[in-house]
Coordinates of C-alpha atoms in Angstrom, one line a residue:
X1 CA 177.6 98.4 88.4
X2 CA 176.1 100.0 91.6
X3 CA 176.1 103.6 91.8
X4 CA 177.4 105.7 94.9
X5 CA 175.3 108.2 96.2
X6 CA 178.5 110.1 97.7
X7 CA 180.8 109.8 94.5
X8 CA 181.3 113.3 93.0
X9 CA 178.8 113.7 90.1
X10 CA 180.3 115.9 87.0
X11 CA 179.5 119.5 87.1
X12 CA 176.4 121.0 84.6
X13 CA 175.5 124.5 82.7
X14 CA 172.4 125.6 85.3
X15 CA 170.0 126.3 82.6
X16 CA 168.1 128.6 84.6
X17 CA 169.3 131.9 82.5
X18 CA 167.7 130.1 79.2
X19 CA 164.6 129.8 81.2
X20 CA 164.5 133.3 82.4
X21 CA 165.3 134.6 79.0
X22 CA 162.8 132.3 77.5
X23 CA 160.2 133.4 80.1
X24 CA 161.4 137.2 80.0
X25 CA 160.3 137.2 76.2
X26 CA 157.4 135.4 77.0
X27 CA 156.1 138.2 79.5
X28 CA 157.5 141.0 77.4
X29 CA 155.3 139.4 74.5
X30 CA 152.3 139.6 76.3
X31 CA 152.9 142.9 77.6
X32 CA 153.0 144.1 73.9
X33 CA 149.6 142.2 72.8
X34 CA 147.4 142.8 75.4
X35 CA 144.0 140.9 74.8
X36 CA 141.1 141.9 75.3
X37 CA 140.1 140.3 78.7
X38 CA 137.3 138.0 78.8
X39 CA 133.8 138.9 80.1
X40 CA 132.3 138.8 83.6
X41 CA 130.3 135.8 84.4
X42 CA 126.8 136.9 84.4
X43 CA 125.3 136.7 87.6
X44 CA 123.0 133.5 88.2
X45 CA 119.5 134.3 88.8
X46 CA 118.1 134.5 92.2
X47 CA 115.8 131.7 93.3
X48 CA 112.9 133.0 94.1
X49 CA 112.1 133.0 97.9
X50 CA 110.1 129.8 99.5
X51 CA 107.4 131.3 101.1
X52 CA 107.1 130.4 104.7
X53 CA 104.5 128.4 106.0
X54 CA 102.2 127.7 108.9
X55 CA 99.1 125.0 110.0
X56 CA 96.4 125.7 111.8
X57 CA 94.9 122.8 113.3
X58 CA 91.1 123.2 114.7
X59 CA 88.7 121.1 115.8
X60 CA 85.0 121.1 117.4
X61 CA 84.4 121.0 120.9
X62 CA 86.0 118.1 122.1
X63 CA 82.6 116.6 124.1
X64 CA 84.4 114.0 126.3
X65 CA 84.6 111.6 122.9
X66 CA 88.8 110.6 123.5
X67 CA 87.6 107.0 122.3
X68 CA 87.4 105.9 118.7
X69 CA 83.6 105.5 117.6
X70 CA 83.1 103.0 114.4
X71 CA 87.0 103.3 113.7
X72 CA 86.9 106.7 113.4
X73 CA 88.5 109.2 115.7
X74 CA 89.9 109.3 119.4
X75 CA 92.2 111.4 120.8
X76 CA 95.3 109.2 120.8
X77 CA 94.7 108.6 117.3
X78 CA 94.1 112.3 116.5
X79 CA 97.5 113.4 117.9
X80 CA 99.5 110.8 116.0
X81 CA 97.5 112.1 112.9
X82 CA 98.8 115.1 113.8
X83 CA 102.6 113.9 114.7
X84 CA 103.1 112.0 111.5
X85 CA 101.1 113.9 108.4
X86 CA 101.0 117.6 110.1
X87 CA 104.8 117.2 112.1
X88 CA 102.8 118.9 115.0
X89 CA 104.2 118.6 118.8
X90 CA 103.0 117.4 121.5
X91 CA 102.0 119.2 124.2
X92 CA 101.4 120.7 126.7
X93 CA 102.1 124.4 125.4
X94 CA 103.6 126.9 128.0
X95 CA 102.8 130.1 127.6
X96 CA 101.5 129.6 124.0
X97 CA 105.0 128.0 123.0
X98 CA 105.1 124.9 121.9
X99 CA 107.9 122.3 123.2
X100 CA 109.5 121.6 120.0
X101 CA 112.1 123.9 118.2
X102 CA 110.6 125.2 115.1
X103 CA 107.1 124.4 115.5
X104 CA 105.4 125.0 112.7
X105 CA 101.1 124.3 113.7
X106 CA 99.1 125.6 116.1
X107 CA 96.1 123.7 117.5
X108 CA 93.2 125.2 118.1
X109 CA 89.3 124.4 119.3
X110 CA 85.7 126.2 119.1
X111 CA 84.4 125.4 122.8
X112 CA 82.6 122.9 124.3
X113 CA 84.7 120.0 125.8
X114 CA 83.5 118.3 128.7
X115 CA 80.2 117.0 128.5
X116 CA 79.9 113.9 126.5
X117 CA 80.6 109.9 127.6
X118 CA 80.9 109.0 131.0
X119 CA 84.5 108.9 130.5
X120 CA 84.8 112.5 130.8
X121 CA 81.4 113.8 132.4
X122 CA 81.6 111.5 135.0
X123 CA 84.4 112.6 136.2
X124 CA 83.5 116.2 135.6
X125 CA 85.2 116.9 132.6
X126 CA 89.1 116.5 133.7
X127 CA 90.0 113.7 131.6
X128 CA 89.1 115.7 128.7
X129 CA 91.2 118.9 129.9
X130 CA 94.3 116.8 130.4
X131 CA 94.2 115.0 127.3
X132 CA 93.4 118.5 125.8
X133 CA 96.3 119.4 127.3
X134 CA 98.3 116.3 126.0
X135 CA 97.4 117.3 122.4
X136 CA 99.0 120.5 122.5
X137 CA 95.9 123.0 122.5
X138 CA 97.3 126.9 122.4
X139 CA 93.6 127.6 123.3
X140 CA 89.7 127.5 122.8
X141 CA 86.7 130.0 122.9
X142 CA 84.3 129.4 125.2
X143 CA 81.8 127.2 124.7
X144 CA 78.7 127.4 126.6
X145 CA 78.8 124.2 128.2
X146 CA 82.0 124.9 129.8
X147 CA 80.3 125.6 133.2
X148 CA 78.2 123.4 133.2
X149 CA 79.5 121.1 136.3
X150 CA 79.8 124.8 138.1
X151 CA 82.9 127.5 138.3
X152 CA 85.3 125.2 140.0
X153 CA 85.3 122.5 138.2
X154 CA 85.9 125.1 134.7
X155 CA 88.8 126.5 137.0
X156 CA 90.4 122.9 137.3
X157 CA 89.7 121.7 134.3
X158 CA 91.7 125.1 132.8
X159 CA 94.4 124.7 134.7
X160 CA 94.8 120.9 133.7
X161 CA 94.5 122.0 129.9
X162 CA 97.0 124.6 130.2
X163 CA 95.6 126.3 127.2
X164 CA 93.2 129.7 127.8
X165 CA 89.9 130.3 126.6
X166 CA 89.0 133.0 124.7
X167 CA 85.7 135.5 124.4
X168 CA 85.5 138.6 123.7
X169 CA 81.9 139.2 123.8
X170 CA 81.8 137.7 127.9
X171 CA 81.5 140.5 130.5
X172 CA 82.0 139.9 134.1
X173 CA 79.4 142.3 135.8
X174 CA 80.6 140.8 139.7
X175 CA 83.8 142.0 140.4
X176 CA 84.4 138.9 142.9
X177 CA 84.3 136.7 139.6
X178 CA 86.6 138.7 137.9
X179 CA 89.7 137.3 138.9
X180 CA 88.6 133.5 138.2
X181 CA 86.0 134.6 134.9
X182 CA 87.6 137.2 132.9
X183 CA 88.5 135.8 129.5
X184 CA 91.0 137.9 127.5
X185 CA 89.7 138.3 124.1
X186 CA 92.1 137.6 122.1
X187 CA 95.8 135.7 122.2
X188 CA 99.0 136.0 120.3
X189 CA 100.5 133.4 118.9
X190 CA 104.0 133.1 117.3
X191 CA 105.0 130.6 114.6
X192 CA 107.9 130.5 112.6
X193 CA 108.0 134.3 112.5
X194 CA 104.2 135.3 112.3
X195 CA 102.2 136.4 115.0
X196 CA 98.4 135.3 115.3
X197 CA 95.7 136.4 116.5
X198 CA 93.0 133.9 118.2
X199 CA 89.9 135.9 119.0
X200 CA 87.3 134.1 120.9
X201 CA 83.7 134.4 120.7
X202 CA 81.5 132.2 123.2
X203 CA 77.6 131.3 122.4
X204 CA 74.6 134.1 122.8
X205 CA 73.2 130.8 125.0
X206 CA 76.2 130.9 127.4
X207 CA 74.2 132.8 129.9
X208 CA 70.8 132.7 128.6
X209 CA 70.6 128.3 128.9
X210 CA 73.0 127.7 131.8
X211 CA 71.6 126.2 134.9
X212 CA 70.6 128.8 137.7
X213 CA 73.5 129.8 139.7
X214 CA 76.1 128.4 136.8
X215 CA 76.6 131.7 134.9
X216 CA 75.2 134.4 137.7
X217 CA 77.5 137.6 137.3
X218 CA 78.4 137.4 133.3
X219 CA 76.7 138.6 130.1
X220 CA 77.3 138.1 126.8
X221 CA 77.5 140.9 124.2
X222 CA 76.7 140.9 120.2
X223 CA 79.4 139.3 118.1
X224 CA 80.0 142.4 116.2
X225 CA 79.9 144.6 119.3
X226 CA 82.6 142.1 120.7
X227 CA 84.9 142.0 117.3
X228 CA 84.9 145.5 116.7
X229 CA 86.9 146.3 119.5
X230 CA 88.6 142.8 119.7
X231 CA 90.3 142.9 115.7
X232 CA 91.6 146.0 116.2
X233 CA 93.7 145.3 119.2
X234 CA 95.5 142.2 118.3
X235 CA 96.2 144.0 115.0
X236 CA 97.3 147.1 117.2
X237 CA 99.5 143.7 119.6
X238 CA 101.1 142.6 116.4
X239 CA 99.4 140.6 114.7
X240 CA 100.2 139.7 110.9
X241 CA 96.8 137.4 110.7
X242 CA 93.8 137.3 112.4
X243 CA 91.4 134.1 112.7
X244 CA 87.6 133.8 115.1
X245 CA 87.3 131.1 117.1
X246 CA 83.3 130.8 117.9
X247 CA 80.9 128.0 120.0
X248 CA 78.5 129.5 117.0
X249 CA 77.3 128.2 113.3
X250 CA 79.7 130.2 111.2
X251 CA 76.9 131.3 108.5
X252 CA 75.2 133.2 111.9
X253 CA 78.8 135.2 111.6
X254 CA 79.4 135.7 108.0
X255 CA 76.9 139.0 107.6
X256 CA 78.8 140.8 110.3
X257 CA 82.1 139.9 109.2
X258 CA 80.8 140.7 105.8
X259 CA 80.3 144.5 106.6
X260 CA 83.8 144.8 107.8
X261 CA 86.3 144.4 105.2
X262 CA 89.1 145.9 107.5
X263 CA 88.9 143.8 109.8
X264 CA 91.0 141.2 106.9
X265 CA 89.7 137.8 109.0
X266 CA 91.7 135.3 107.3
X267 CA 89.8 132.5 109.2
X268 CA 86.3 132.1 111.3
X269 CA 85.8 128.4 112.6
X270 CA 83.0 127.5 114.8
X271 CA 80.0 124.8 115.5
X272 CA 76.8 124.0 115.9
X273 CA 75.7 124.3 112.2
X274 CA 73.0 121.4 111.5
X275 CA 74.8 120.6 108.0
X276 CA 78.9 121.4 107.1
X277 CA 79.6 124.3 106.4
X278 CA 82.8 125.6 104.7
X279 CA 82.8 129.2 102.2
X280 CA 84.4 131.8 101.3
X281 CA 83.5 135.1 101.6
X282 CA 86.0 137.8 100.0
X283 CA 89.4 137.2 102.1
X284 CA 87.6 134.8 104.6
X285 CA 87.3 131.6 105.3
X286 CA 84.7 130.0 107.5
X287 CA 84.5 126.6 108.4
X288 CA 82.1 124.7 110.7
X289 CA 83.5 121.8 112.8
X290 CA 81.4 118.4 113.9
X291 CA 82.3 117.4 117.4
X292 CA 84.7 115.1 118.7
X293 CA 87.8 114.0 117.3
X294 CA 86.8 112.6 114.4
X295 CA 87.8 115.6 111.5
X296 CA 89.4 118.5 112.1
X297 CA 90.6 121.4 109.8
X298 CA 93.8 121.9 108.6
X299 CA 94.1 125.8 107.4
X300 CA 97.9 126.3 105.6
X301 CA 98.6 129.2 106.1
X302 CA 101.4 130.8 103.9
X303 CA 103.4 134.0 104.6
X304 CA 106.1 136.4 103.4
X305 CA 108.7 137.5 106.1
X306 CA 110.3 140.2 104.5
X307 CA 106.6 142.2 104.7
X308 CA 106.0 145.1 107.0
X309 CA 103.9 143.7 110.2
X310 CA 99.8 143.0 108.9
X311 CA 100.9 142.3 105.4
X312 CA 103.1 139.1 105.9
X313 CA 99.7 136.3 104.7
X314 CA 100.6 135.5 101.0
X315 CA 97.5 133.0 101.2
X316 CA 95.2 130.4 103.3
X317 CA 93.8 126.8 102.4
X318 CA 91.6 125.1 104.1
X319 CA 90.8 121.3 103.8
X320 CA 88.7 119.1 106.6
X321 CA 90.5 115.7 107.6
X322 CA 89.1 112.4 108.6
X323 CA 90.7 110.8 111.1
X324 CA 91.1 107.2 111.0
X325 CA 93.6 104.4 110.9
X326 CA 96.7 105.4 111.6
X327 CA 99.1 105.1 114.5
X328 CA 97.9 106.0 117.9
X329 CA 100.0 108.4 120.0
X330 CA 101.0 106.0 122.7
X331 CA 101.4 108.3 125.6
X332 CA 97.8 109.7 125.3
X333 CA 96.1 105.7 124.6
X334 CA 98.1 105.6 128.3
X335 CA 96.1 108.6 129.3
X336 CA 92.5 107.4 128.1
X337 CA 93.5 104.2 129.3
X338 CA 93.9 105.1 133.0
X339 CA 90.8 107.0 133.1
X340 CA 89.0 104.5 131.7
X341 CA 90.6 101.4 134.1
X342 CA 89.4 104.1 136.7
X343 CA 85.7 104.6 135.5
X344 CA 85.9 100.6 135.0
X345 CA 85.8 100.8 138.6
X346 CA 84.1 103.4 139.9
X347 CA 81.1 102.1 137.7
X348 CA 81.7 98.8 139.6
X349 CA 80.8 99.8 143.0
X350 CA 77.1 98.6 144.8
X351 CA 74.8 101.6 145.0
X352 CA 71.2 99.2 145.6
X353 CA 70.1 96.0 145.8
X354 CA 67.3 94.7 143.6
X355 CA 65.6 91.3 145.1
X356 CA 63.2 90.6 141.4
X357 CA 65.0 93.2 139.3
X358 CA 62.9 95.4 136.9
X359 CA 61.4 94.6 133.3
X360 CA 62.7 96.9 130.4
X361 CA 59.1 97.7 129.4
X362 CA 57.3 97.9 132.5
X363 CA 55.8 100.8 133.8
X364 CA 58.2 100.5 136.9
X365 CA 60.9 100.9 134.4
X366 CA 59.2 104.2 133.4
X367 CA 58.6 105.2 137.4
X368 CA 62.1 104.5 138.3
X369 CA 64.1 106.1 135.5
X370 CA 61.7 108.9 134.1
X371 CA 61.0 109.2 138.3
X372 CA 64.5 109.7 139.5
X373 CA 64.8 112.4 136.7
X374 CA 61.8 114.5 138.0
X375 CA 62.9 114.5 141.5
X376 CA 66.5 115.1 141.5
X377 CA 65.9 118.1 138.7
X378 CA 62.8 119.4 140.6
X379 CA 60.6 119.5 137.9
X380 CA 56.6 119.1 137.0
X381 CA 57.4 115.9 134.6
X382 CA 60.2 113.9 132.8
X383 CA 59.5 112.8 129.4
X384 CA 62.6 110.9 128.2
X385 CA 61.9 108.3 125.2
X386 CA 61.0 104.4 125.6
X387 CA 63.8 103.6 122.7
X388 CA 66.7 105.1 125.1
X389 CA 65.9 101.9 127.4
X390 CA 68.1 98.8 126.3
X391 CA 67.9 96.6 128.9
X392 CA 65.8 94.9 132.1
X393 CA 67.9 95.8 135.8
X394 CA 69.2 92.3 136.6
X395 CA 68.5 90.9 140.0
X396 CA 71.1 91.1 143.0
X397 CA 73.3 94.1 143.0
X398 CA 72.8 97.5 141.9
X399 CA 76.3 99.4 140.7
X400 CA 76.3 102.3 138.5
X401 CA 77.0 100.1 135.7
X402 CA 74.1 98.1 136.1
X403 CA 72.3 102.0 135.3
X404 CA 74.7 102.6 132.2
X405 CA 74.0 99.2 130.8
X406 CA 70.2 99.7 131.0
X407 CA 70.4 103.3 130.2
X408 CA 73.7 103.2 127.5
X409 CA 73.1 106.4 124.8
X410 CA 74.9 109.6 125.3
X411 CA 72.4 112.0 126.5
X412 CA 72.3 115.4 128.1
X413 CA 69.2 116.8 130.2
X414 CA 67.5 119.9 129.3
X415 CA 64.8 121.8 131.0
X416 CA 61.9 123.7 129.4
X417 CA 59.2 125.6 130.1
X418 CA 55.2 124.2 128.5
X419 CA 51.6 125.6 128.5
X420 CA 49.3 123.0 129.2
X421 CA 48.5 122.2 125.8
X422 CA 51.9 121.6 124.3
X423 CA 52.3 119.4 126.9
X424 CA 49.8 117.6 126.7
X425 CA 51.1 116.7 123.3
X426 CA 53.9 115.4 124.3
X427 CA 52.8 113.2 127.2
X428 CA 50.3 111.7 124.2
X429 CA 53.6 111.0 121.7
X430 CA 53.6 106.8 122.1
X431 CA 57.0 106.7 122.5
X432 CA 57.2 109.3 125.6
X433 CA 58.5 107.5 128.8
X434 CA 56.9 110.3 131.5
X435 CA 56.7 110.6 135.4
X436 CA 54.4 113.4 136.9
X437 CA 51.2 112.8 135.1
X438 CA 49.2 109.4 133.9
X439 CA 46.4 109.6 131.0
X440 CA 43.1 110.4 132.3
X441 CA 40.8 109.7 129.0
X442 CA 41.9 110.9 125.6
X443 CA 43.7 113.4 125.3
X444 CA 43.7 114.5 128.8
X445 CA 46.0 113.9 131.6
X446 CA 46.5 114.5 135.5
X447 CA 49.3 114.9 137.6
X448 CA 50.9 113.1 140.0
X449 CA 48.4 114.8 143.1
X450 CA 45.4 113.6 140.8
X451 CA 44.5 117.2 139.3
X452 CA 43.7 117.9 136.2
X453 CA 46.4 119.0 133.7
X454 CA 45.7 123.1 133.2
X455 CA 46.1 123.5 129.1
X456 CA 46.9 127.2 130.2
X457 CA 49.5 126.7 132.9
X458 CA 53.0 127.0 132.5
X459 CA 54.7 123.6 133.3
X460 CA 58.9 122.8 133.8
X461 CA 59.6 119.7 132.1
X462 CA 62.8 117.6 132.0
X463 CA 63.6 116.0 128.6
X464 CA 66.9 115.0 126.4
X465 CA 69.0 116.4 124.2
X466 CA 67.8 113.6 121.5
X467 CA 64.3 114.4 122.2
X468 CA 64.5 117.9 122.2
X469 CA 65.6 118.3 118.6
X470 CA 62.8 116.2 117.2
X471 CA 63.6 112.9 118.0
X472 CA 60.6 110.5 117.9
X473 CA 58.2 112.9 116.6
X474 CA 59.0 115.5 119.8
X475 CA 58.3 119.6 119.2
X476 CA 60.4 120.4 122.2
X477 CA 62.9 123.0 120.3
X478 CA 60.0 124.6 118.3
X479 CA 58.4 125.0 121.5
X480 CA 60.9 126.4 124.0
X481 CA 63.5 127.3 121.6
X482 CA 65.6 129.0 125.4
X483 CA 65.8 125.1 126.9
X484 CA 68.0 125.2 130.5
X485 CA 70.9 123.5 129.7
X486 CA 71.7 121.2 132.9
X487 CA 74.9 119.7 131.4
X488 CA 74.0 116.3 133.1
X489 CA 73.8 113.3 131.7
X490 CA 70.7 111.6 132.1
X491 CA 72.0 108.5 134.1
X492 CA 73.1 111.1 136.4
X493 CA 69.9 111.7 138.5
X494 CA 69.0 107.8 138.3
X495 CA 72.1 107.0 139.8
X496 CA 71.8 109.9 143.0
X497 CA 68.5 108.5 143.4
X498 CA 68.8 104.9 143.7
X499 CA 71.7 105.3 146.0
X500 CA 69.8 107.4 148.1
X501 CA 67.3 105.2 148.4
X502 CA 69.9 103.0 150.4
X503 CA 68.0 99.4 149.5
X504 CA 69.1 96.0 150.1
X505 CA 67.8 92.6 150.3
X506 CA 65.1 93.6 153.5
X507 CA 64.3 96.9 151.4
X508 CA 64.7 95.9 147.9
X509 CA 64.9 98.8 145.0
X510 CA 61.6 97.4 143.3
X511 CA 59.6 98.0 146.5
X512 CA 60.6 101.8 146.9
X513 CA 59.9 102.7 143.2
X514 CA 56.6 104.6 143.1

């Protein structure tokens, strides 16, 4: 039978005055027993704090090489190296701040960037500064080859970079190149809560080696002089670590750093060391650097932020890395690529004309390449090396890759200063390729005016880089261990020569060498 929800239903007892009574006695019961009340949870133990962390990433002077060599290295493949294992950002970095939030690395460089390949020394070191400035460099010390193509090119190629260079041991004695040439000498740097310090030290052969007129007005002082003051005021700026960037072998540092143990370096990376170098001495760490792109060091650097200021490093690793395989960083391969489509080019353009062409061993070989390098560089003789000639000079057109193809290696020119009988020496090594004096009997040679070679004169003599450290049997270094350092590469002067020389089918290139 259906119910209806509106019929009258019959009326109940409320039971609600059991329940109170019930729950009255209840309550009144436990009123009377009181129980001991349970203990307090103990408190769980505090996780000890993650320390915070930091990466240094440093590398050599860059020396124009943004192109993989073997496999290995390359600037595109450096920076996504860095992006994918290091979580680094690229840059450029404004004001020392990088363009990620967070940023956790700061890159870092010893000096010496745009000599090198053609790629970057052709066009007088800017490809390297804005790929430099790609990467994300906060800065670089000085390196000594840094004016070599002359102050304005250093200023664009700075200003291209965006990163400063560092040295605290350069003095500008002009006052007009103060405003252009002072280097502070040190930086600070803020990552993830720590401040660093970047000193920068630049080579004792800065001024000493540079061509005449490139480093007029400056002077270098002593490392220690230079650090002495330096350390102390980017601790006095703030800074909770301190590292040395230096164009010099590290082990030249080390006995300096050595007698000051409050100056707590954490860090000294530099160059120019013939063999690795990577030590520890008490609290620091110093690391030499190859050039190029192919290694660089990763220093970890691990902090505690609840330390008073100067007291924050908990500790510092240091590891080099190889670079190789890996995943190019695409905007940078863009970067390279456009400066090299443009040295494709410039490389293609007619500087001579060449009716016969000229013979990779002949002695006009030797008159026109060894030649050009006397005259343009102004000195007594050119010895250069046979084995740095790879090719005959086709007929037909001259272009300046026709000069690179018969003249390929990576060289630099140098300058130094011979008695008589050193040189003579030289000029009788079977491999020297030499203008400015021919054999006249053994042992005994005359110049190019027919006089006899003076073993007690002083004579200027332009050689290589490869030659001057002993290649092929040469004493150059051991020698004239002050060389002038031209930073030109030696297809340079063959290629102002030849295309002064203006030849052409009626005046051909072969005819003009002498």
């Amino acid at each position: 039978m259906s119910t209806n929800p509106l019929r009258p239903r019959p009326f109940r007892q409320p039971l609600s005055g059991v329940l109170v009574l019930a729950l009255g006695g209840s309550v009144a019961g436990c009123e009377k027993s009181n129980p001991t009340p349970p203990p307090a949870a103990a408190p769980e133990a505090k996780a000890p704090a993650v320390p915070s962390e930091v990466t240094l990433l440093v590398t050599g002077g860059a020396f124009g090489q943004l192109q993989p060599a073997e496999g290995k290295g390359g600037a595109a493949e450096l920076l996504g190296r860095w992006v994918a294992d290091e979580k680094h950002c690229p840059g450029p970095v404004r004001e020392g701040q990088a363009t990620c939030a967070d940023a956790g690395t700061l890159a870092l460089a010893t000096g010496d960037h745009w000599n090198g390949p053609a790629i970057s020394s052709f066009f007088l070191g800017t490809p390297t500064a804005e790929v430099m400035g790609r990467l994300g460099y906060a800065a670089s010390a000085l390196g000594n080859h840094e004016l070599a193509f002359g102050k304005e090119a250093f200023l664009k190629n700075r200003s291209a970079g965006g990163f400063p260079f560092l040295a605290a041991n350069l003095k500008v004695k002009d006052p007009s190149l103060a405003g252009d040439l002072s280097m502070p000498a040190f930086q600070l740097f803020e990552r993830r809560g720590l401040k660093i310090g970047v000193v920068g030290l630049a080579s004792e052969k800065t001024v000493r080696t540079a061509m005449p007129g490139r480093a007029d007005g400056l002077e270098v002082t002593g490392y220690e002089e230079a650090l002495s003051t330096a350390v102390p005021e980017a601790r006095k700026a703030g800074a909770d670590v301190v590292v040395v960037l230096a164009d010099e072998c590290v082990t030249d540092l080390q006995p300096a750093v050595a007698k000051h143990p409050e100056w707590k370096l954490a860090l000294v990376a530099g160059g120019r060391c013939a063999q690795p170098v990577e030590l520890k001495d008490g609290a620091t760490s110093f690391v030499s650097l190859d050039r190029g792109f192919g290694k660089y060091l990763r220093a970890h650097v691990t902090f505690d932020p609840a330390k008073p200021a100067g007291e924050k490093l908990t500790g510092l690793d240091t590891r080099i890395v190889e670079v190789s395989g890996g995943t190019p960083d695409p905007e940078t391969a863009q970067l390279v690529g456009k400066w090299k489509t443009q040295l494709d080019e410039v490389l293609g353009q007619q500087i001579g004309f060449s009716k016969a062409g000229i013979a990779q061993a002949s002695p006009q070989m030797a008159k026109w390449v060894a030649g050009s390098v006397r005259e343009v560089l102004g000195t007594d003789a050119a010895i250069l090396n046979s084995g740095g000639i790879r090719g005959d000079l086709p007929a037909g057109a001259v272009t300046r890759g026709s000069i690179y193809s018969v003249m390929p290696f990576e060289n630099t020119l140098l300058v130094v200063k011979l008695k008589g009988e050193d040189l003579a020496r030289q000029l009788a090594n079977p491999n020297a390729l030499v203008s400015g004096f021919t054999a006249a009997g053994k042992g005994k040679f005359k110049d190019a005016k027919g006089k006899a070679l003076d073993p007690k004169k002083e004579y200027t003599v332009a050689t290589v880089e490869y030659l001057y450290f002993g290649g092929d049997g040469f004493e150059f270094e051991k020698l004239a261990p002050e060389p002038t350092e031209t930073g030109m590469a030696w297809q340079t002067p063959v290629v102002e020569w030849t295309k002064q020389q203006a030849s052409s089918d009626k005046k051909p290139l072969e005819k003009l060498v002498k």
